[in-house]
Amino acid sequence: MDPDRVVIFDTTLRDGEQSPGISLNTAEKLEIAHQLARLGVDVIEAGFPIASNGDFEAVRAIAREVHGPVIAGLARAHAADIERAAEAVRDAERPRIHTFISTSDIHIEHQLQSTREDVKGSARAAVAHAKSFVDDVEFSPMDATRAEVEFTAEVLQIALDEGATTINIPDTVGYSTPDEYAAFLTRLYQLVPDLRGAVLSTHCHDDLGLAVANSLAGIRAGARQVECAINGIGERAGNASLEEIVMLLHTRAADLGFTTGVQTREIARTSRMVSRLTGYPVQPNKAVVGRNAFAHESGIHQDGVLKHRQTYEIMDATTVGLEGNDLVLGKHSGRHALKSALAELGFDVDGPALNTAFKRFKELADRKKQVTAMDLEALVTDELRDQLRSYTLEWFDVDVSNRRPPHARVSIRTPDGDEALGDFTGDGPVDAIFRAINAATKREARLREFRIDAVTGGQDALGEASVVLELAGQSAAGQGVSTDIIEAAAQAYVRALSNAERKVHAAAAEHEPEVELTGAP
Ligand code: KIV
Ligand code: ZN
């Protein structure tokens, strides 16, 4: 392989999914994984199979159905975790087990309540056990950047002796600076010459806003795998953002000299899909994929760009897929046109799914003159969410006036197929409908976040609502899309409620992660 080719290891579905409030079901994870494969990432870390049955099922489905990238499952340095990960990735074309244990004293003493000797023993046993299932084994010394480099080196030598093929150096708490991170990697190469026979990897968190800078410093120090997530999602402040690191290597290729296998034109769509399905918005000024990333506000800048784009643009919006897609359908477009438009967008929709998509498309085309690629994406992703929904919104009425408080009535279909009615007089129309849904379902859900955005510009734009709520200690997100923003909000609320309820049931059935997963990343 080209020595300057950087392996892109995407952890959106594992570290990214650990962001508070994100709860993706298997269908949603599969959709993202297919898109990641289209994007051309080299490795998909599909989840943490021991964490829950849902995680296991999703990793297994991705391993079976997504072709191209290596499919990795995460495991602590415990036999049971490794066996579960091995089973989940078994059917992948190229399976990988990623196992980890902390090497920093603060983690060893306080979290693992163990000793350095035990950590060495666990690392040895874990890599050997993983190796008995797959050839491709990645090992991470968690919290490495706050650990003693000599001790970390000893543990890495053990992992390499047992056959680890990738060694990943996590800046777990996002504490490092680029110089320190590069120096840490350089020192490891000196202390562990065998590292040259493995792929060295970066895994940088963004607590101080340095995740991408640290990843680049790692590459320059010899790393050839970068762990990153779409839109930079992940624990706390998140991970290095995939789109930023990829576009950094692409835009500055002449000076840096590194390449990746990413199809950059798929970046914007992947970002939108992840944002939609996770309910995590992309800030407008976010590098590469923010809606203002290529917008010029000041007169001087606009003047410059009109005369010559490169006066104020270092990247071309078409390179990341933000422009250049002129696919437009209207109300006279038929089923065949819709199917081929969806295929062009990478959605393989047929049979009953095509019928549903066509019905939604027609409803939209009646209200909106031009249906764009972004509208279609929003509709298809919206439909995906129906597959595991336990409650459905049947109908609603909202009376709004500025002379009396708004009143909402809703009809909800319960998971058992019954119709439940509820009504409420709230502070505003959205508040009234949310509380009417609580009344119908007899659930005491509390709203934590609510957002509404337009999918495209224009008066007839589709509205996209996003809700995060909390139910019995579990928080969950939901989204809804409609030209009617009250309907979009109600859909989002019902979906968030369904997701939260599934989490409550799963936690009760499995005595889930919070309790059992000590030492989790
Ligand atoms: O941040 C971290 O240390 C992790 C490891 C599991 C790689 O996510
Ligand atoms: Zn992490």
Coordinates of C-alpha atoms and ligand atoms in Angstrom, one line a residue:
M1 CA 0.0 0.0 0.0
D2 CA 1.1 3.6 -0.7
P3 CA 3.1 4.7 2.4
D4 CA 1.3 8.1 2.3
R5 CA -2.2 6.7 2.2
V6 CA -4.1 7.4 5.4
V7 CA -6.7 4.9 6.5
I8 CA -10.0 6.5 7.5
F9 CA -11.5 4.7 10.5
D10 CA -15.0 6.0 11.1
T11 CA -16.4 5.7 14.6
T12 CA -19.7 7.6 14.1
L13 CA -21.7 4.5 15.0
R14 CA -19.6 3.7 18.1
D15 CA -18.0 6.7 19.8
G16 CA -20.4 9.0 17.9
E17 CA -23.4 7.0 19.1
Q18 CA -22.2 7.5 22.7
S19 CA -23.2 11.1 22.5
P20 CA -26.0 11.8 25.0
G21 CA -29.5 11.5 23.6
I22 CA -28.5 9.6 20.4
S23 CA -30.3 6.3 20.0
L24 CA -30.1 4.8 16.6
N25 CA -32.0 1.7 15.7
T26 CA -30.6 -1.1 13.5
A27 CA -32.2 0.2 10.3
E28 CA -30.8 3.7 10.9
K29 CA -27.4 2.4 11.7
L30 CA -27.5 0.3 8.5
E31 CA -28.4 3.3 6.4
I32 CA -25.5 5.3 7.8
A33 CA -23.1 2.3 7.4
H34 CA -24.2 2.0 3.7
Q35 CA -23.6 5.7 3.2
L36 CA -20.2 5.4 4.9
A37 CA -19.3 2.7 2.5
R38 CA -20.3 5.0 -0.4
L39 CA -18.3 7.7 1.1
G40 CA -15.3 5.4 0.9
V41 CA -14.1 5.0 4.5
D42 CA -11.7 2.2 5.1
V43 CA -13.0 1.0 8.4
I44 CA -16.4 1.3 10.0
E45 CA -16.5 0.8 13.8
A46 CA -20.0 -0.4 13.9
G47 CA -20.6 -0.5 17.7
F48 CA -19.8 -2.0 21.0
P49 CA -21.5 -5.4 20.8
I50 CA -21.4 -6.3 24.6
A51 CA -23.1 -3.0 25.5
S52 CA -26.7 -4.2 24.6
N53 CA -28.5 -6.7 22.4
G54 CA -29.4 -3.7 20.2
D55 CA -25.8 -2.9 19.7
F56 CA -24.9 -6.5 19.0
E57 CA -27.7 -6.9 16.4
A58 CA -26.7 -3.7 14.6
V59 CA -23.0 -4.7 14.4
R60 CA -24.0 -8.1 13.1
A61 CA -26.4 -6.6 10.5
I62 CA -23.7 -4.2 9.3
A63 CA -21.2 -7.0 9.1
R64 CA -23.5 -9.0 7.0
E65 CA -24.9 -6.4 4.7
V66 CA -22.3 -3.6 4.2
H67 CA -19.6 -4.4 1.7
G68 CA -16.2 -2.7 1.1
P69 CA -14.9 -1.4 4.4
V70 CA -13.5 -3.4 7.3
I71 CA -16.2 -3.8 9.9
A72 CA -14.9 -3.4 13.5
G73 CA -16.5 -4.2 16.8
L74 CA -15.3 -2.7 20.1
A75 CA -14.5 -4.9 23.2
R76 CA -12.9 -4.2 26.6
A77 CA -10.0 -6.4 27.4
H78 CA -12.4 -9.0 28.8
A79 CA -13.0 -12.5 27.3
A80 CA -16.8 -12.0 27.2
D81 CA -16.6 -8.7 25.4
I82 CA -14.2 -10.2 22.8
E83 CA -16.4 -13.2 22.2
R84 CA -19.4 -11.0 21.7
A85 CA -17.6 -8.7 19.3
A86 CA -16.2 -11.8 17.4
E87 CA -19.7 -13.2 17.0
A88 CA -21.0 -9.8 15.8
V89 CA -18.4 -9.2 13.1
R90 CA -18.0 -12.9 12.1
D91 CA -19.9 -12.6 8.8
A92 CA -18.1 -9.4 7.6
E93 CA -16.0 -9.6 4.5
R94 CA -13.1 -8.2 6.6
P95 CA -13.8 -8.4 10.3
R96 CA -11.8 -6.6 13.0
I97 CA -11.9 -6.7 16.8
H98 CA -10.8 -3.5 18.5
T99 CA -9.9 -4.1 22.1
F100 CA -8.7 -1.6 24.7
I101 CA -7.5 -1.1 28.3
S102 CA -6.3 2.0 30.1
T103 CA -2.6 2.6 30.7
S104 CA -2.9 5.9 32.7
D105 CA -2.4 5.5 36.4
I106 CA -5.4 7.7 37.1
H107 CA -7.6 5.1 35.2
I108 CA -5.8 2.1 36.6
E109 CA -6.1 3.2 40.2
H110 CA -9.5 4.8 40.2
Q111 CA -11.5 3.3 37.5
L112 CA -10.1 -0.2 37.0
Q113 CA -9.0 -0.4 40.6
S114 CA -6.2 -2.6 39.4
T115 CA -2.4 -2.6 38.9
R116 CA 0.0 -2.1 36.1
E117 CA 0.9 -5.8 36.2
D118 CA -2.8 -6.7 35.8
V119 CA -3.2 -4.3 32.9
K120 CA -0.3 -6.0 31.1
G121 CA -1.8 -9.4 31.7
S122 CA -5.2 -8.3 30.5
A123 CA -3.8 -6.7 27.4
R124 CA -1.9 -9.9 26.6
A125 CA -4.9 -12.2 27.1
A126 CA -7.3 -9.9 25.2
V127 CA -5.2 -9.6 22.1
A128 CA -4.4 -13.3 22.1
H129 CA -8.1 -14.1 22.5
A130 CA -9.1 -11.7 19.8
K131 CA -6.5 -13.2 17.5
S132 CA -8.0 -16.6 18.0
F133 CA -11.1 -15.2 16.1
V134 CA -9.8 -12.8 13.6
D135 CA -6.5 -11.8 12.0
D136 CA -7.2 -8.1 12.1
V137 CA -6.9 -7.0 15.8
E138 CA -6.6 -3.4 16.9
F139 CA -5.4 -2.5 20.4
S140 CA -5.9 0.8 22.2
P141 CA -4.2 1.9 25.5
M142 CA -7.0 4.1 26.7
D143 CA -6.1 7.5 28.1
A144 CA -2.6 7.0 26.7
T145 CA -1.7 10.7 26.5
R146 CA -2.0 11.0 30.3
A147 CA -0.1 7.8 30.8
E148 CA 3.6 7.3 31.3
V149 CA 5.0 6.7 27.9
E150 CA 7.4 4.0 29.0
F151 CA 4.6 1.9 30.6
T152 CA 2.4 2.4 27.6
A153 CA 5.3 1.2 25.4
E154 CA 5.6 -1.9 27.5
V155 CA 1.9 -2.7 27.0
L156 CA 2.1 -2.0 23.3
Q157 CA 5.1 -4.4 22.9
I158 CA 2.9 -7.1 24.6
A159 CA 0.0 -6.3 22.2
L160 CA 2.3 -6.5 19.2
D161 CA 3.9 -9.8 20.5
E162 CA 0.4 -11.2 20.6
G163 CA -0.3 -10.2 17.0
A164 CA -2.1 -6.8 17.1
T165 CA -2.0 -5.3 13.6
T166 CA -3.1 -1.7 14.4
I167 CA -2.1 0.2 17.5
N168 CA -4.3 3.2 18.3
I169 CA -3.2 6.0 20.6
P170 CA -6.3 7.6 22.2
D171 CA -6.2 11.1 23.6
T172 CA -9.3 10.0 25.5
V173 CA -10.0 13.2 27.3
G174 CA -8.8 15.7 24.6
Y175 CA -6.0 17.0 26.8
S176 CA -3.0 16.9 24.5
T177 CA -1.6 19.5 22.2
P178 CA -0.3 18.8 18.7
D179 CA 3.4 19.0 19.8
E180 CA 2.8 16.8 22.8
Y181 CA 0.8 14.2 20.8
A182 CA 3.4 14.1 18.0
A183 CA 6.2 13.8 20.6
F184 CA 4.3 10.9 22.3
L185 CA 4.1 9.0 19.1
T186 CA 7.7 9.7 18.2
R187 CA 8.8 8.4 21.6
L188 CA 6.7 5.3 21.2
Y189 CA 8.4 4.5 17.8
Q190 CA 11.8 4.8 19.6
L191 CA 10.7 2.6 22.6
V192 CA 8.9 0.0 20.5
P193 CA 10.7 -0.5 17.1
D194 CA 8.2 -3.3 16.3
L195 CA 5.5 -0.5 15.9
R196 CA 6.9 0.0 12.4
G197 CA 5.4 -3.3 11.5
A198 CA 1.9 -2.3 12.5
V199 CA -0.4 0.6 11.5
L200 CA -0.2 3.4 14.1
S201 CA -3.5 5.2 14.6
T202 CA -4.8 8.4 16.1
H203 CA -8.0 8.8 18.2
C204 CA -8.3 12.4 19.4
H205 CA -11.2 13.9 21.3
D206 CA -12.1 17.6 20.9
D207 CA -12.4 18.9 24.5
L208 CA -9.9 21.7 23.8
G209 CA -10.9 22.0 20.1
L210 CA -7.6 20.3 19.0
A211 CA -8.9 16.9 17.8
V212 CA -8.2 17.6 14.1
A213 CA -4.9 19.4 14.8
N214 CA -3.7 16.5 17.0
S215 CA -4.7 14.0 14.4
L216 CA -2.7 15.8 11.8
A217 CA 0.2 16.0 14.1
G218 CA -0.1 12.2 14.6
I219 CA -0.1 11.6 10.9
R220 CA 3.0 13.7 10.5
A221 CA 4.6 11.7 13.3
G222 CA 3.9 8.5 11.4
A223 CA 0.3 7.4 12.1
R224 CA -1.5 6.1 9.0
Q225 CA -4.9 5.6 10.4
V226 CA -7.2 8.3 11.8
E227 CA -10.2 7.6 13.9
C228 CA -12.9 10.2 13.4
A229 CA -16.6 10.7 13.2
I230 CA -19.0 12.5 10.8
N231 CA -19.8 16.0 12.1
G232 CA -17.3 15.3 14.9
I233 CA -19.8 13.6 17.1
G234 CA -18.7 11.5 20.1
E235 CA -18.2 11.5 23.8
R236 CA -18.5 15.0 25.4
A237 CA -17.0 17.5 22.9
G238 CA -16.7 14.7 20.3
N239 CA -14.1 13.1 18.1
A240 CA -11.9 14.5 15.3
S241 CA -14.4 15.4 12.6
L242 CA -14.1 13.1 9.5
E243 CA -14.9 15.8 7.0
E244 CA -12.4 18.2 8.4
I245 CA -9.5 15.8 8.5
V246 CA -10.3 14.5 5.1
M247 CA -10.6 17.9 3.5
L248 CA -7.5 19.1 5.3
L249 CA -5.5 16.3 3.7
H250 CA -7.2 16.9 0.3
T251 CA -7.0 20.7 0.2
R252 CA -3.4 20.8 1.4
A253 CA -2.2 17.6 -0.4
A254 CA 0.5 19.5 -2.3
D255 CA 2.2 20.5 1.0
L256 CA 1.3 17.6 3.2
G257 CA 1.6 14.8 0.7
F258 CA -1.1 12.4 2.1
T259 CA -4.1 10.8 0.5
T260 CA -7.3 9.0 1.6
G261 CA -9.8 6.8 -0.2
V262 CA -12.7 9.1 0.6
Q263 CA -15.1 10.2 -2.2
T264 CA -15.3 13.8 -1.1
R265 CA -18.5 14.5 -3.0
E266 CA -20.4 12.3 -0.7
I267 CA -19.3 14.3 2.4
A268 CA -22.2 16.8 2.6
R269 CA -24.9 14.1 2.1
T270 CA -23.3 11.9 4.8
S271 CA -23.2 14.8 7.2
R272 CA -26.9 15.6 6.6
M273 CA -27.9 12.0 7.0
V274 CA -26.0 11.7 10.3
S275 CA -27.4 14.9 11.6
R276 CA -30.9 13.9 10.7
L277 CA -30.8 10.4 12.1
T278 CA -29.0 11.4 15.3
G279 CA -30.9 14.6 15.9
Y280 CA -27.6 16.4 16.4
P281 CA -27.6 19.7 14.4
V282 CA -24.6 20.9 12.5
Q283 CA -23.6 24.4 13.6
P284 CA -24.0 26.9 10.7
N285 CA -20.3 27.9 10.8
K286 CA -19.0 24.3 11.1
A287 CA -16.0 23.8 8.9
V288 CA -16.6 22.0 5.6
V289 CA -20.3 21.1 6.1
G290 CA -21.9 24.0 8.0
R291 CA -24.5 25.8 5.8
N292 CA -22.3 29.0 6.0
A293 CA -19.1 27.2 5.2
F294 CA -19.2 28.5 1.6
A295 CA -21.4 31.6 2.2
H296 CA -19.9 35.1 1.8
E297 CA -21.6 37.9 3.7
S298 CA -19.4 41.0 3.5
G299 CA -19.5 43.1 0.4
I300 CA -15.8 42.9 -0.1
H301 CA -15.8 39.1 0.1
Q302 CA -18.8 38.8 -2.3
D303 CA -17.1 41.2 -4.7
G304 CA -13.9 39.1 -4.6
V305 CA -15.7 35.8 -5.1
L306 CA -17.7 37.1 -8.0
K307 CA -14.5 38.2 -9.7
H308 CA -12.5 35.1 -8.9
R309 CA -13.8 32.4 -6.6
Q310 CA -10.4 31.6 -5.1
T311 CA -10.0 35.1 -3.7
Y312 CA -12.0 33.9 -0.6
E313 CA -12.5 30.2 -1.2
I314 CA -9.9 27.5 -0.5
M315 CA -12.2 24.6 -1.4
D316 CA -14.9 24.2 -4.0
A317 CA -18.4 23.5 -2.6
T318 CA -18.9 20.9 -5.3
T319 CA -15.9 18.9 -4.1
V320 CA -17.8 18.2 -0.8
G321 CA -21.1 17.7 -2.6
L322 CA -22.7 21.0 -1.4
E323 CA -23.5 22.2 -4.9
G324 CA -23.8 20.8 -8.3
N325 CA -26.8 18.5 -7.6
D326 CA -29.5 20.0 -9.8
L327 CA -31.9 17.1 -9.5
V328 CA -35.4 18.5 -9.4
L329 CA -38.8 16.7 -9.6
G330 CA -42.3 18.2 -9.8
K331 CA -45.9 17.1 -9.4
H332 CA -46.0 15.5 -12.8
S333 CA -43.0 13.3 -12.2
G334 CA -43.9 9.6 -12.0
R335 CA -42.9 6.6 -10.0
H336 CA -40.1 5.8 -12.5
A337 CA -38.6 9.2 -12.2
L338 CA -38.7 9.1 -8.5
K339 CA -37.1 5.7 -8.4
S340 CA -34.2 6.8 -10.6
A341 CA -33.8 10.1 -8.7
L342 CA -33.6 8.0 -5.4
A343 CA -31.1 5.6 -7.1
E344 CA -29.0 8.6 -8.1
L345 CA -29.0 9.6 -4.4
G346 CA -27.9 6.1 -3.5
F347 CA -31.2 4.9 -2.1
D348 CA -32.2 1.5 -3.5
V349 CA -36.0 1.7 -3.0
D350 CA -38.4 -0.8 -4.4
G351 CA -41.8 -2.6 -3.7
P352 CA -43.8 -1.3 -0.8
A353 CA -41.1 1.1 0.3
L354 CA -41.2 2.7 -3.2
N355 CA -45.0 3.0 -2.9
T356 CA -44.7 4.8 0.5
A357 CA -42.0 7.0 -0.9
F358 CA -44.1 7.9 -3.9
K359 CA -47.1 8.7 -1.8
R360 CA -45.1 11.1 0.4
F361 CA -43.4 12.6 -2.7
K362 CA -46.9 13.3 -4.3
E363 CA -48.1 14.9 -1.0
L364 CA -45.1 17.1 -1.0
A365 CA -45.2 17.9 -4.7
D366 CA -48.8 19.1 -4.2
R367 CA -47.6 21.6 -1.7
K368 CA -44.2 22.5 -3.1
K369 CA -43.4 23.4 -6.7
Q370 CA -40.0 21.9 -6.9
V371 CA -38.9 18.8 -5.0
T372 CA -35.1 18.8 -4.7
A373 CA -32.5 16.2 -3.9
M374 CA -32.4 17.5 -0.3
D375 CA -36.2 17.2 0.0
L376 CA -36.1 13.6 -1.2
E377 CA -33.2 12.8 1.2
A378 CA -35.2 14.2 4.1
L379 CA -38.4 12.2 3.1
V380 CA -36.6 8.9 2.6
T381 CA -34.7 9.3 5.9
D382 CA -37.9 10.2 7.6
E383 CA -39.6 7.1 6.3
L384 CA -36.8 4.9 7.7
R385 CA -37.7 6.0 11.2
D386 CA -41.1 4.3 10.9
Q387 CA -39.8 0.8 10.9
L388 CA -39.5 0.3 14.7
R389 CA -41.8 3.0 15.8
S390 CA -43.9 2.0 18.7
Y391 CA -46.3 5.0 18.8
T392 CA -47.7 6.7 15.7
L393 CA -49.4 10.0 15.3
E394 CA -52.8 9.4 13.6
W395 CA -54.2 13.0 13.6
F396 CA -54.1 16.2 15.5
D397 CA -56.0 19.5 15.9
V398 CA -54.5 22.6 17.3
D399 CA -56.5 25.8 17.9
V400 CA -54.3 28.8 17.9
S401 CA -55.2 32.4 18.6
N402 CA -53.5 35.3 20.3
R403 CA -56.7 35.8 22.5
R404 CA -56.7 32.6 24.4
P405 CA -54.2 29.8 25.2
P406 CA -53.7 27.2 22.4
H407 CA -55.5 23.9 22.7
A408 CA -54.3 20.6 21.1
R409 CA -56.1 17.3 20.6
V410 CA -54.2 14.2 19.3
S411 CA -54.9 10.7 18.4
I412 CA -52.0 8.2 18.9
R413 CA -51.9 4.6 17.7
T414 CA -50.2 2.6 20.5
P415 CA -47.8 -0.3 20.0
D416 CA -50.7 -2.6 20.7
G417 CA -52.7 -1.1 17.9
D418 CA -55.1 0.8 20.1
E419 CA -56.2 4.4 19.6
A420 CA -55.4 6.7 22.5
L421 CA -56.8 10.3 22.6
G422 CA -55.3 13.2 24.6
D423 CA -55.8 16.9 24.8
F424 CA -54.1 19.8 26.5
T425 CA -54.1 23.6 26.8
G426 CA -50.5 24.8 26.7
D427 CA -48.4 27.9 26.6
G428 CA -47.9 27.7 22.9
P429 CA -49.1 25.4 20.1
V430 CA -46.0 23.2 20.2
D431 CA -46.2 22.9 24.0
A432 CA -49.9 22.1 23.8
I433 CA -49.4 19.3 21.3
F434 CA -46.4 17.8 23.2
R435 CA -48.4 17.7 26.4
A436 CA -51.4 16.3 24.6
I437 CA -49.2 13.4 23.4
N438 CA -48.1 12.8 27.0
A439 CA -51.8 12.8 28.0
A440 CA -52.7 10.3 25.3
T441 CA -49.8 7.9 26.0
K442 CA -50.0 8.5 29.8
R443 CA -46.3 9.1 29.9
E444 CA -44.5 11.8 31.9
A445 CA -41.9 12.7 29.3
R446 CA -40.0 15.9 29.8
L447 CA -38.8 18.0 26.9
R448 CA -35.1 18.7 26.9
E449 CA -34.5 20.2 23.5
F450 CA -36.5 21.3 20.6
R451 CA -35.4 22.7 17.2
I452 CA -37.0 23.4 13.9
D453 CA -35.1 24.0 10.7
A454 CA -35.9 24.4 7.0
V455 CA -34.6 21.6 4.8
T456 CA -34.2 24.1 1.8
G457 CA -34.9 27.7 1.3
G458 CA -38.2 29.2 0.1
Q459 CA -41.6 29.8 1.7
D460 CA -42.8 26.3 0.9
A461 CA -39.7 24.6 2.4
L462 CA -40.0 21.4 4.3
G463 CA -39.7 21.8 8.0
E464 CA -37.5 19.5 10.0
A465 CA -38.1 19.2 13.7
S466 CA -35.8 17.7 16.3
V467 CA -36.8 16.8 19.8
V468 CA -34.8 15.4 22.8
L469 CA -36.8 14.3 25.7
E470 CA -36.3 12.3 28.9
L471 CA -38.5 9.5 30.2
A472 CA -37.8 7.5 33.4
G473 CA -34.1 8.6 33.4
Q474 CA -33.5 7.7 29.7
S475 CA -33.0 10.5 27.2
A476 CA -33.8 10.0 23.5
A477 CA -34.0 12.0 20.3
G478 CA -36.6 12.0 17.5
Q479 CA -37.1 13.9 14.3
G480 CA -40.0 14.7 12.0
V481 CA -40.3 16.2 8.5
S482 CA -43.3 18.0 7.0
T483 CA -44.3 21.2 5.3
D484 CA -46.4 21.8 8.4
I485 CA -44.1 22.6 11.3
I486 CA -46.6 21.6 14.0
E487 CA -46.9 18.2 12.3
A488 CA -43.1 17.9 12.0
A489 CA -42.8 18.8 15.7
A490 CA -45.5 16.3 16.8
Q491 CA -43.9 13.5 14.7
A492 CA -40.5 14.2 16.2
Y493 CA -42.0 14.1 19.7
V494 CA -43.8 10.8 19.1
R495 CA -40.6 9.3 17.7
A496 CA -38.5 10.5 20.6
L497 CA -41.0 9.1 23.0
S498 CA -41.0 5.7 21.2
N499 CA -37.1 5.7 21.3
A500 CA -37.1 6.6 25.0
E501 CA -39.6 3.9 25.8
R502 CA -37.5 1.3 24.0
K503 CA -34.5 2.4 26.0
V504 CA -36.4 2.1 29.2
H505 CA -37.5 -1.4 28.3
A506 CA -34.1 -2.5 27.2
A507 CA -32.5 -1.1 30.4
A508 CA -35.0 -3.0 32.5
A509 CA -34.5 -6.2 30.5
E510 CA -30.8 -6.2 30.4
H511 CA -29.8 -4.2 33.6
E512 CA -28.1 -2.2 30.9
P513 CA -24.7 -0.5 30.4
E514 CA -24.8 2.3 32.9
V515 CA -24.7 -0.4 35.6
E516 CA -22.5 -3.0 34.1
L517 CA -20.1 -1.4 31.7
T518 CA -17.4 -0.3 34.0
G519 CA -14.2 0.7 32.2
A520 CA -16.2 1.6 29.1
P521 CA -14.6 4.3 26.8
Ligands
KIV1 O1 -11.6 7.7 23.7 C1 -11.2 6.5 23.8 O2 -10.2 6.2 24.5 C2 -11.9 5.4 23.1 C3 -11.2 4.1 23.0 C4 -12.1 3.0 23.1 C5 -10.4 4.0 21.7 O3 -12.9 5.7 22.6
ZN2 ZN -13.1 7.9 22.2

